[in-house]
Amino acid sequence: MINLDSKVPDGPLADKWDNHRFAMKLINPPNKRKFKVIVVGSGLAGASAAASLGELGYNVDVFTYHDSPRRAHSISAQGGINGAKNYQNDADSIHRLFYDTVKGGDYRSREANVYRLSQVSVDIIDQCIAQGVPFAREYGGLLANRSFGGAQVSRTFYARGQTGQQLLLGAYQAMAAQIATGKVTLHNRSDVLDIVTKDGEACGVVVRDLLTGQVSSHSAHAVVLATGGYGNVYYLSTNALACNVTASWRAHRKGAAFANPCFGQIHPTCIPAGDEFQSKLTLMSESLRNDGRIWVPRDIDESRSADQISEAERYYYLEEKYPTFGNLVPRDVASRNAKTVVDQGHGVGELKNGVYLDFADSIGREGIDVIRERYGNLFDMYERITGEDPYRQPMRIYPASHYSMGGLWVDYNLMTTVPGLYALGECNFSDHGANRLGASALMQGLADGYFVLPYTIGDYLAPKLGNAAIPTDDPVFTEAVAEVDTRTRHWLSKSGTKSADHYHRELGTVLRDYCGMARDKTGLEKALSEIPAIREEFRKDVKVLGSADGLNQSLEKVNRVDDFMELAELVVRDALDREESCGAHFRDESQTDEGEALRDDDNYSYVAAWEWKGPNQPQELHKEHLEFENIELTQRSYK
Amino acid sequence: MSKNLDLKLRIWRQDGPDAPGSFLDIEAKGISEDASFLEMLDTVNERLLDDDVEPINFPHDCREGICGTCGMMVNGRAHGPEKATATCQLHMRKFDDGDEITVEPWRAASFPVIKDLVVDRSPLDRIVEAGGFISAPTGTAPDANQILIPKEAAEMSMDAASCIGCGACVASCPNSAAQLFTAAKLTHLNVLPQGQPERWKRTEAMVETMEEYFGACTNHGECHEACPKEIPLDFIAFMNRDYIKAKIKNRSLASQIS
Amino acid sequence: MAQTISRSDSRGRVKPLRRRTRELPWPANLYQTAVGKKYVMAITGIGLLGFVVAHMIGNLHIYQSPLEINEYGEALRDLGGDLIPRTFLLWLLRVGLAGMFVIHIHSAYSLARMSETSNERYERKQDYIAANFASRTMRWTGPIILLYLFFHLADLTWGWWLGDTYLRGDVYHNVVESMNSVPIAIIYVVANVALAVHIYHGTWSLFQSLGINNPHYNAARRGFAVGISAMILAGNLSFPILVQVGVIDEDDRTTPPAGSVEHEAIAPLSATTVLEVRS
């Protein structure tokens, strides 16, 4: 039975983290080296955690399925990272970032966690600068900032359109320094396929070496998952192709509650799909909305090119509907409105599946050089993909699955419901509620890795001083290894007919149709009946060739799709359960007269944490009720 | 409407590092010109699977040109014919109907082939581990704006830091030298004020580690042409100068003489 | 269990191709790494380039008069005047040049070896974009220049095949004698083209190797390389070509050069004596 104790410390909001840091048990430096910690994933959260733990003296084993830690998908984040520095003198503060984040998340996040996130956001910027992250600067040598969706202040730090890359390099380099000292051991091309528990506590992982196919186990005093999000459950998403839910899902099956799975963010500015062979949707940074104006032709039969359409014939729907925030409304609002106008037939492009993002005005105002400096690499990328020049004609954009606010349930210490098992970054559910603000993912990943976990893990480990890690010849390990090996190999013995991709595509289509930007009961129920059928068909009919004793990308993929098949059902079940609209979760049944998301705070102000009850058994819902002591719940309005 | 292309593919297949490799000839018909190069390979793989042939393993991940996972020799050029473009961002509209396309893995003694088009590029990580970092343990940082960095220096650092570590520089180099990668990593940190204390130690360590794995640069400039991020050759000159300085400098005088 | 990947250590990591050796004391340690060797190569390259340029310019005396070129040759032996023994400074320069040659060649050889062991060839020919003829033929033009050096010494310094017609000290005569032969002239032309090609890449490359690099003048580096190699090519090719077409010949050496009294050492080497010797 799962106990959802959030362990939020007492005291005034602003003092909670300080109080908690004082109350936590400590391990003295020489004793830290008696502990071993496993970190799964080498993105922002994983690399920063591994580096910080190594610096503290812990022995760290890092696992990544990539060839190099630097390839983790954090690298693709473009726009920036928030920090409540108030460098722009525009009345920003820790409290305002906290407020914006809770409000942006439509009041479905935990106040104390978000406040702590805002507090450490300031330290993250300092830390990154010290590591040599080349953030954009003003001529005086001071840091530059820009504004971002969902905020009225400029608090976003950025490194061209490659902020994620630069922050990841910073964290990776910090980790590389620890690898060089031997405190951190890197296991690349190692796919973590199961979490091992003994007496209910996490004690290690089962790993498949992707080069040799060999399955082995690794043991530690604690296991930290930093494995990212599950946006790829939609098949088409902005995630990298290898992003998967496997480690989190296996943790879920071992007892970790999975929270708010239906909160999946749809990013408003992506390049629309061109064809059915398309393997992914490419994101164009949200920062483009700072200078681009979004519009569609008023006439649904419009066939002229953009430059021939006069101002009066253009429908700047965000600016008209939301005069205050205009093109900078939060992502969910921007996405849903794009869907609305496209559904109404205003869409642009050959398939009429996009909206315009137009830079003509800013190029006229600021000059082409300024725009090129800000967004040059994004414009180039757009041109490479579409063959169209965004300096001359507006970009076409459309929303795509992007980020998972949902994930493993964690308490204030970032521990899941399995003792000793932590979840960091996108793979936990913690800070973004029902919708994440732009430039906050990088912030959260680094906050968790640099400034939260290194403190909280000590509190768990301290009483274990003197206990050796469970040896890997313990039956819990040998059985887990055998199970993983059998599970992996059994795919090869099938005489199926279709690829894992084929079934993944089918699954994604169902999810996008019924559990995408807008959901309703009928559609969700339909999805709930279709998904198990696809899963059964997949398990019977999938075709995998090659061997399990060496590199085999199809074999890696099939394992991942298998877990997506189970997750998809939970996503839909969660969406069905939540009969309100909030943030990214928009139920058609629950909207205001103006078509905005209508929350039901009386009945749904909770985190839905689902407990695994066994294969083909519906998960059990547990609720962590959210208390808001410092923020008054309002209907979000960005008008 | 977009056109379709019929292509003749010659794709390198190799079971493992010690296995002999050979080209697989495939007729790929009806490939949309809007597909990316990797989506074209996806399509080919689906067809191979239907024919009971094991799909081709090829390196790929983000497919938006930033993770640096993808990379293969396309018609004798690293990342294919398009300038400043990683393989994943190369689109089939750059090819003509009836083209013959030869695809090979990166080749260098320190990039052993793992399978088909996938190679092991981990020696690049060894170079970073040798010194490609600024030692700033978490929690020790001063306020971010306390360190003033001229915009020009920040921009130069960023130019260097935009390296995606794909290995095209090594793959395209007639000497299999990793100068451009190392220089980019080094310049990123060496031009920043924060990077100064460890500058000379870092330079020595990274260059000497690089030379354990890779060949010697003879200034062909092929790496720059292959680089998806167009890292300039100037950084190599910068690295060479820093390396010699590192060997000569009296480091205890760092605060007196720049 | 160890992985089965070859070229990898017990942890499955790619093994280094070569191990670092113990660091020698400064400045020998510079020569232990490829980047350092390239630096040394650039420095010796500059020295050798200086020699080639000075040699070419000095040889232009041939266009003034036979006497001038012979005086020039004599002046080289007399470098340092009466302060030091005759030919001492010339020998010092010769030894220095030889030393630079040896180091230049040794570094080139070891860098080439290093690249060879690091490289694996593509099955389909690589399609080069930046690597040009000059940069890719350095390892061919280099040995050609070395062979040419010996040839040139044997020809005009040691007079191996001119035999009796070789006159020690009469540079003008020896040049005309040697380059009148078509095969020898061809050798000179081919070798000097190789030399210019080598110098073209070398001159550009040395800026990179030395790290002389500044946005203000980076664009001028290519131009400089083209200019200097073109100048050397034009100067050095002029000798065999003009001898062949007869612009440089000994037809006019009938009168003893003016002022030969002050230059006793070369006074007997007038055209008449030369003709006597030949007959």
PDB file of C-alpha atoms in Angstrom, chain B residues 12 17-18 23 73 75-77 102 104-110 112-113 120 122-123 126 129 171-176 179 204-205 207-222 225 233-234 236-237 239-241 243-244 247-248, chain C residues 4-7 12-20 23 26 29-30 32-36 38-39 111 114-115 117-132 135-136 139 201 204-213 218 221-222:
ATOM      1  CA  TRP B  12      27.996  -0.372 -45.591  1.00  0.00           C
ATOM      2  CA  PRO B  17      34.501  -4.451 -35.252  1.00  0.00           C
ATOM      3  CA  ASP B  18      36.408  -7.516 -36.337  1.00  0.00           C
ATOM      4  CA  PHE B  23      28.281  -2.806 -49.259  1.00  0.00           C
ATOM      5  CA  MET B  73      29.875   9.381 -44.901  1.00  0.00           C
ATOM      6  CA  ASN B  75      29.007  10.039 -51.173  1.00  0.00           C
ATOM      7  CA  GLY B  76      32.458  10.560 -49.758  1.00  0.00           C
ATOM      8  CA  ARG B  77      31.551  13.531 -47.601  1.00  0.00           C
ATOM      9  CA  THR B 102      27.071   5.492 -51.044  1.00  0.00           C
ATOM     10  CA  GLU B 104      29.779   4.510 -45.060  1.00  0.00           C
ATOM     11  CA  PRO B 105      30.447   4.792 -41.345  1.00  0.00           C
ATOM     12  CA  TRP B 106      32.968   7.273 -39.987  1.00  0.00           C
ATOM     13  CA  ARG B 107      36.383   5.712 -40.372  1.00  0.00           C
ATOM     14  CA  ALA B 108      39.367   6.307 -38.115  1.00  0.00           C
ATOM     15  CA  ALA B 109      41.505   3.924 -36.120  1.00  0.00           C
ATOM     16  CA  SER B 110      40.071   5.323 -32.871  1.00  0.00           C
ATOM     17  CA  PRO B 112      36.055   1.362 -34.387  1.00  0.00           C
ATOM     18  CA  VAL B 113      32.904   0.253 -36.180  1.00  0.00           C
ATOM     19  CA  ASP B 120      32.481   4.196 -31.144  1.00  0.00           C
ATOM     20  CA  SER B 122      34.139   7.679 -26.996  1.00  0.00           C
ATOM     21  CA  PRO B 123      37.777   8.838 -27.330  1.00  0.00           C
ATOM     22  CA  ARG B 126      38.365  11.034 -22.988  1.00  0.00           C
ATOM     23  CA  GLU B 129      37.626  14.210 -19.217  1.00  0.00           C
ATOM     24  CA  ALA B 171      35.969  11.400 -40.129  1.00  0.00           C
ATOM     25  CA  SER B 172      36.717  13.879 -42.866  1.00  0.00           C
ATOM     26  CA  CYS B 173      40.343  14.497 -41.925  1.00  0.00           C
ATOM     27  CA  PRO B 174      42.882  12.763 -44.185  1.00  0.00           C
ATOM     28  CA  ASN B 175      45.010  12.391 -41.036  1.00  0.00           C
ATOM     29  CA  SER B 176      42.142  11.389 -38.726  1.00  0.00           C
ATOM     30  CA  GLN B 179      42.107  19.085 -33.790  1.00  0.00           C
ATOM     31  CA  GLU B 204      48.337  20.495 -22.128  1.00  0.00           C
ATOM     32  CA  ALA B 205      46.111  17.712 -20.859  1.00  0.00           C
ATOM     33  CA  VAL B 207      46.107  18.168 -26.472  1.00  0.00           C
ATOM     34  CA  GLU B 208      48.200  15.319 -25.146  1.00  0.00           C
ATOM     35  CA  THR B 209      45.169  13.101 -24.634  1.00  0.00           C
ATOM     36  CA  MET B 210      43.978  13.920 -28.130  1.00  0.00           C
ATOM     37  CA  GLU B 211      47.300  12.751 -29.500  1.00  0.00           C
ATOM     38  CA  GLU B 212      46.991   9.387 -27.812  1.00  0.00           C
ATOM     39  CA  TYR B 213      44.029   8.620 -30.073  1.00  0.00           C
ATOM     40  CA  PHE B 214      44.194  10.718 -33.192  1.00  0.00           C
ATOM     41  CA  GLY B 215      46.464  11.756 -36.019  1.00  0.00           C
ATOM     42  CA  ALA B 216      48.462  14.904 -36.585  1.00  0.00           C
ATOM     43  CA  CYS B 217      46.896  17.983 -38.121  1.00  0.00           C
ATOM     44  CA  THR B 218      48.415  19.174 -41.379  1.00  0.00           C
ATOM     45  CA  ASN B 219      46.076  22.130 -41.843  1.00  0.00           C
ATOM     46  CA  HIS B 220      44.053  20.795 -44.748  1.00  0.00           C
ATOM     47  CA  GLY B 221      40.933  22.530 -43.447  1.00  0.00           C
ATOM     48  CA  GLU B 222      38.718  19.607 -44.419  1.00  0.00           C
ATOM     49  CA  GLU B 225      34.084  22.111 -44.327  1.00  0.00           C
ATOM     50  CA  LEU B 233      39.954  26.784 -38.228  1.00  0.00           C
ATOM     51  CA  ASP B 234      41.111  29.813 -36.250  1.00  0.00           C
ATOM     52  CA  ILE B 236      42.990  25.337 -34.075  1.00  0.00           C
ATOM     53  CA  ALA B 237      45.538  28.141 -34.367  1.00  0.00           C
ATOM     54  CA  MET B 239      44.876  25.961 -29.503  1.00  0.00           C
ATOM     55  CA  ASN B 240      48.341  25.611 -31.021  1.00  0.00           C
ATOM     56  CA  ARG B 241      49.375  28.942 -29.572  1.00  0.00           C
ATOM     57  CA  TYR B 243      49.724  24.793 -26.195  1.00  0.00           C
ATOM     58  CA  ILE B 244      53.121  26.344 -26.849  1.00  0.00           C
ATOM     59  CA  LYS B 247      54.803  24.730 -22.272  1.00  0.00           C
ATOM     60  CA  ILE B 248      56.733  27.961 -21.826  1.00  0.00           C
TER      61      ILE B 248
ATOM     62  CA  THR C   4      34.420  -8.454 -27.323  1.00  0.00           C
ATOM     63  CA  ILE C   5      35.018  -5.150 -29.039  1.00  0.00           C
ATOM     64  CA  SER C   6      38.532  -5.085 -30.376  1.00  0.00           C
ATOM     65  CA  ARG C   7      40.764  -2.125 -29.794  1.00  0.00           C
ATOM     66  CA  GLY C  12      35.059  -1.798 -23.237  1.00  0.00           C
ATOM     67  CA  ARG C  13      36.683   1.542 -23.841  1.00  0.00           C
ATOM     68  CA  VAL C  14      38.603   2.297 -27.002  1.00  0.00           C
ATOM     69  CA  LYS C  15      42.296   1.906 -26.284  1.00  0.00           C
ATOM     70  CA  PRO C  16      44.690   4.723 -27.071  1.00  0.00           C
ATOM     71  CA  LEU C  17      46.680   4.177 -30.231  1.00  0.00           C
ATOM     72  CA  ARG C  18      49.817   5.327 -28.457  1.00  0.00           C
ATOM     73  CA  ARG C  19      50.831   5.975 -24.920  1.00  0.00           C
ATOM     74  CA  ARG C  20      52.307   9.204 -23.687  1.00  0.00           C
ATOM     75  CA  GLU C  23      57.976  14.271 -20.395  1.00  0.00           C
ATOM     76  CA  TRP C  26      62.101  21.885 -21.614  1.00  0.00           C
ATOM     77  CA  ASN C  29      59.318  18.343 -24.396  1.00  0.00           C
ATOM     78  CA  LEU C  30      57.951  20.559 -27.156  1.00  0.00           C
ATOM     79  CA  GLN C  32      57.346  15.170 -27.948  1.00  0.00           C
ATOM     80  CA  THR C  33      53.883  16.029 -29.157  1.00  0.00           C
ATOM     81  CA  ALA C  34      52.467  16.502 -32.609  1.00  0.00           C
ATOM     82  CA  VAL C  35      51.371  20.047 -31.904  1.00  0.00           C
ATOM     83  CA  GLY C  36      54.887  20.816 -30.673  1.00  0.00           C
ATOM     84  CA  LYS C  38      54.243  21.152 -35.967  1.00  0.00           C
ATOM     85  CA  TYR C  39      55.517  24.205 -34.170  1.00  0.00           C
ATOM     86  CA  LEU C 111      53.837  13.192 -38.059  1.00  0.00           C
ATOM     87  CA  MET C 114      51.333   9.163 -36.639  1.00  0.00           C
ATOM     88  CA  SER C 115      48.589  10.006 -39.095  1.00  0.00           C
ATOM     89  CA  THR C 117      48.474   4.754 -37.771  1.00  0.00           C
ATOM     90  CA  SER C 118      45.423   6.876 -36.930  1.00  0.00           C
ATOM     91  CA  ASN C 119      43.787   6.676 -40.300  1.00  0.00           C
ATOM     92  CA  GLU C 120      41.473   4.226 -42.008  1.00  0.00           C
ATOM     93  CA  ARG C 121      40.623   4.638 -45.634  1.00  0.00           C
ATOM     94  CA  TYR C 122      37.144   4.845 -47.045  1.00  0.00           C
ATOM     95  CA  GLU C 123      35.961   2.280 -49.540  1.00  0.00           C
ATOM     96  CA  ARG C 124      34.448   4.966 -51.690  1.00  0.00           C
ATOM     97  CA  LYS C 125      36.948   7.674 -52.476  1.00  0.00           C
ATOM     98  CA  GLN C 126      36.587  10.619 -50.176  1.00  0.00           C
ATOM     99  CA  ASP C 127      35.311  13.769 -51.805  1.00  0.00           C
ATOM    100  CA  TYR C 128      37.616  16.498 -50.590  1.00  0.00           C
ATOM    101  CA  ILE C 129      36.409  20.071 -50.350  1.00  0.00           C
ATOM    102  CA  ALA C 130      39.135  22.076 -48.655  1.00  0.00           C
ATOM    103  CA  ALA C 131      42.136  19.798 -48.839  1.00  0.00           C
ATOM    104  CA  ASN C 132      43.839  20.970 -52.015  1.00  0.00           C
ATOM    105  CA  SER C 135      48.168  20.240 -48.857  1.00  0.00           C
ATOM    106  CA  ARG C 136      47.654  16.664 -49.933  1.00  0.00           C
ATOM    107  CA  ARG C 139      54.489  14.210 -48.406  1.00  0.00           C
ATOM    108  CA  HIS C 201      50.859  25.122 -48.334  1.00  0.00           C
ATOM    109  CA  TRP C 204      49.770  29.247 -45.096  1.00  0.00           C
ATOM    110  CA  SER C 205      50.035  26.346 -42.738  1.00  0.00           C
ATOM    111  CA  LEU C 206      52.787  27.822 -40.593  1.00  0.00           C
ATOM    112  CA  PHE C 207      50.472  30.582 -39.417  1.00  0.00           C
ATOM    113  CA  GLN C 208      48.090  27.908 -38.161  1.00  0.00           C
ATOM    114  CA  SER C 209      50.836  25.853 -36.542  1.00  0.00           C
ATOM    115  CA  LEU C 210      52.357  28.832 -34.792  1.00  0.00           C
ATOM    116  CA  GLY C 211      48.937  30.103 -33.810  1.00  0.00           C
ATOM    117  CA  ILE C 212      49.502  33.437 -35.503  1.00  0.00           C
ATOM    118  CA  ASN C 213      45.945  34.322 -35.948  1.00  0.00           C
ATOM    119  CA  ASN C 218      43.617  36.332 -41.259  1.00  0.00           C
ATOM    120  CA  ARG C 221      47.377  34.798 -45.001  1.00  0.00           C
ATOM    121  CA  ARG C 222      46.305  32.978 -48.164  1.00  0.00           C
TER     122      ARG C 222
END
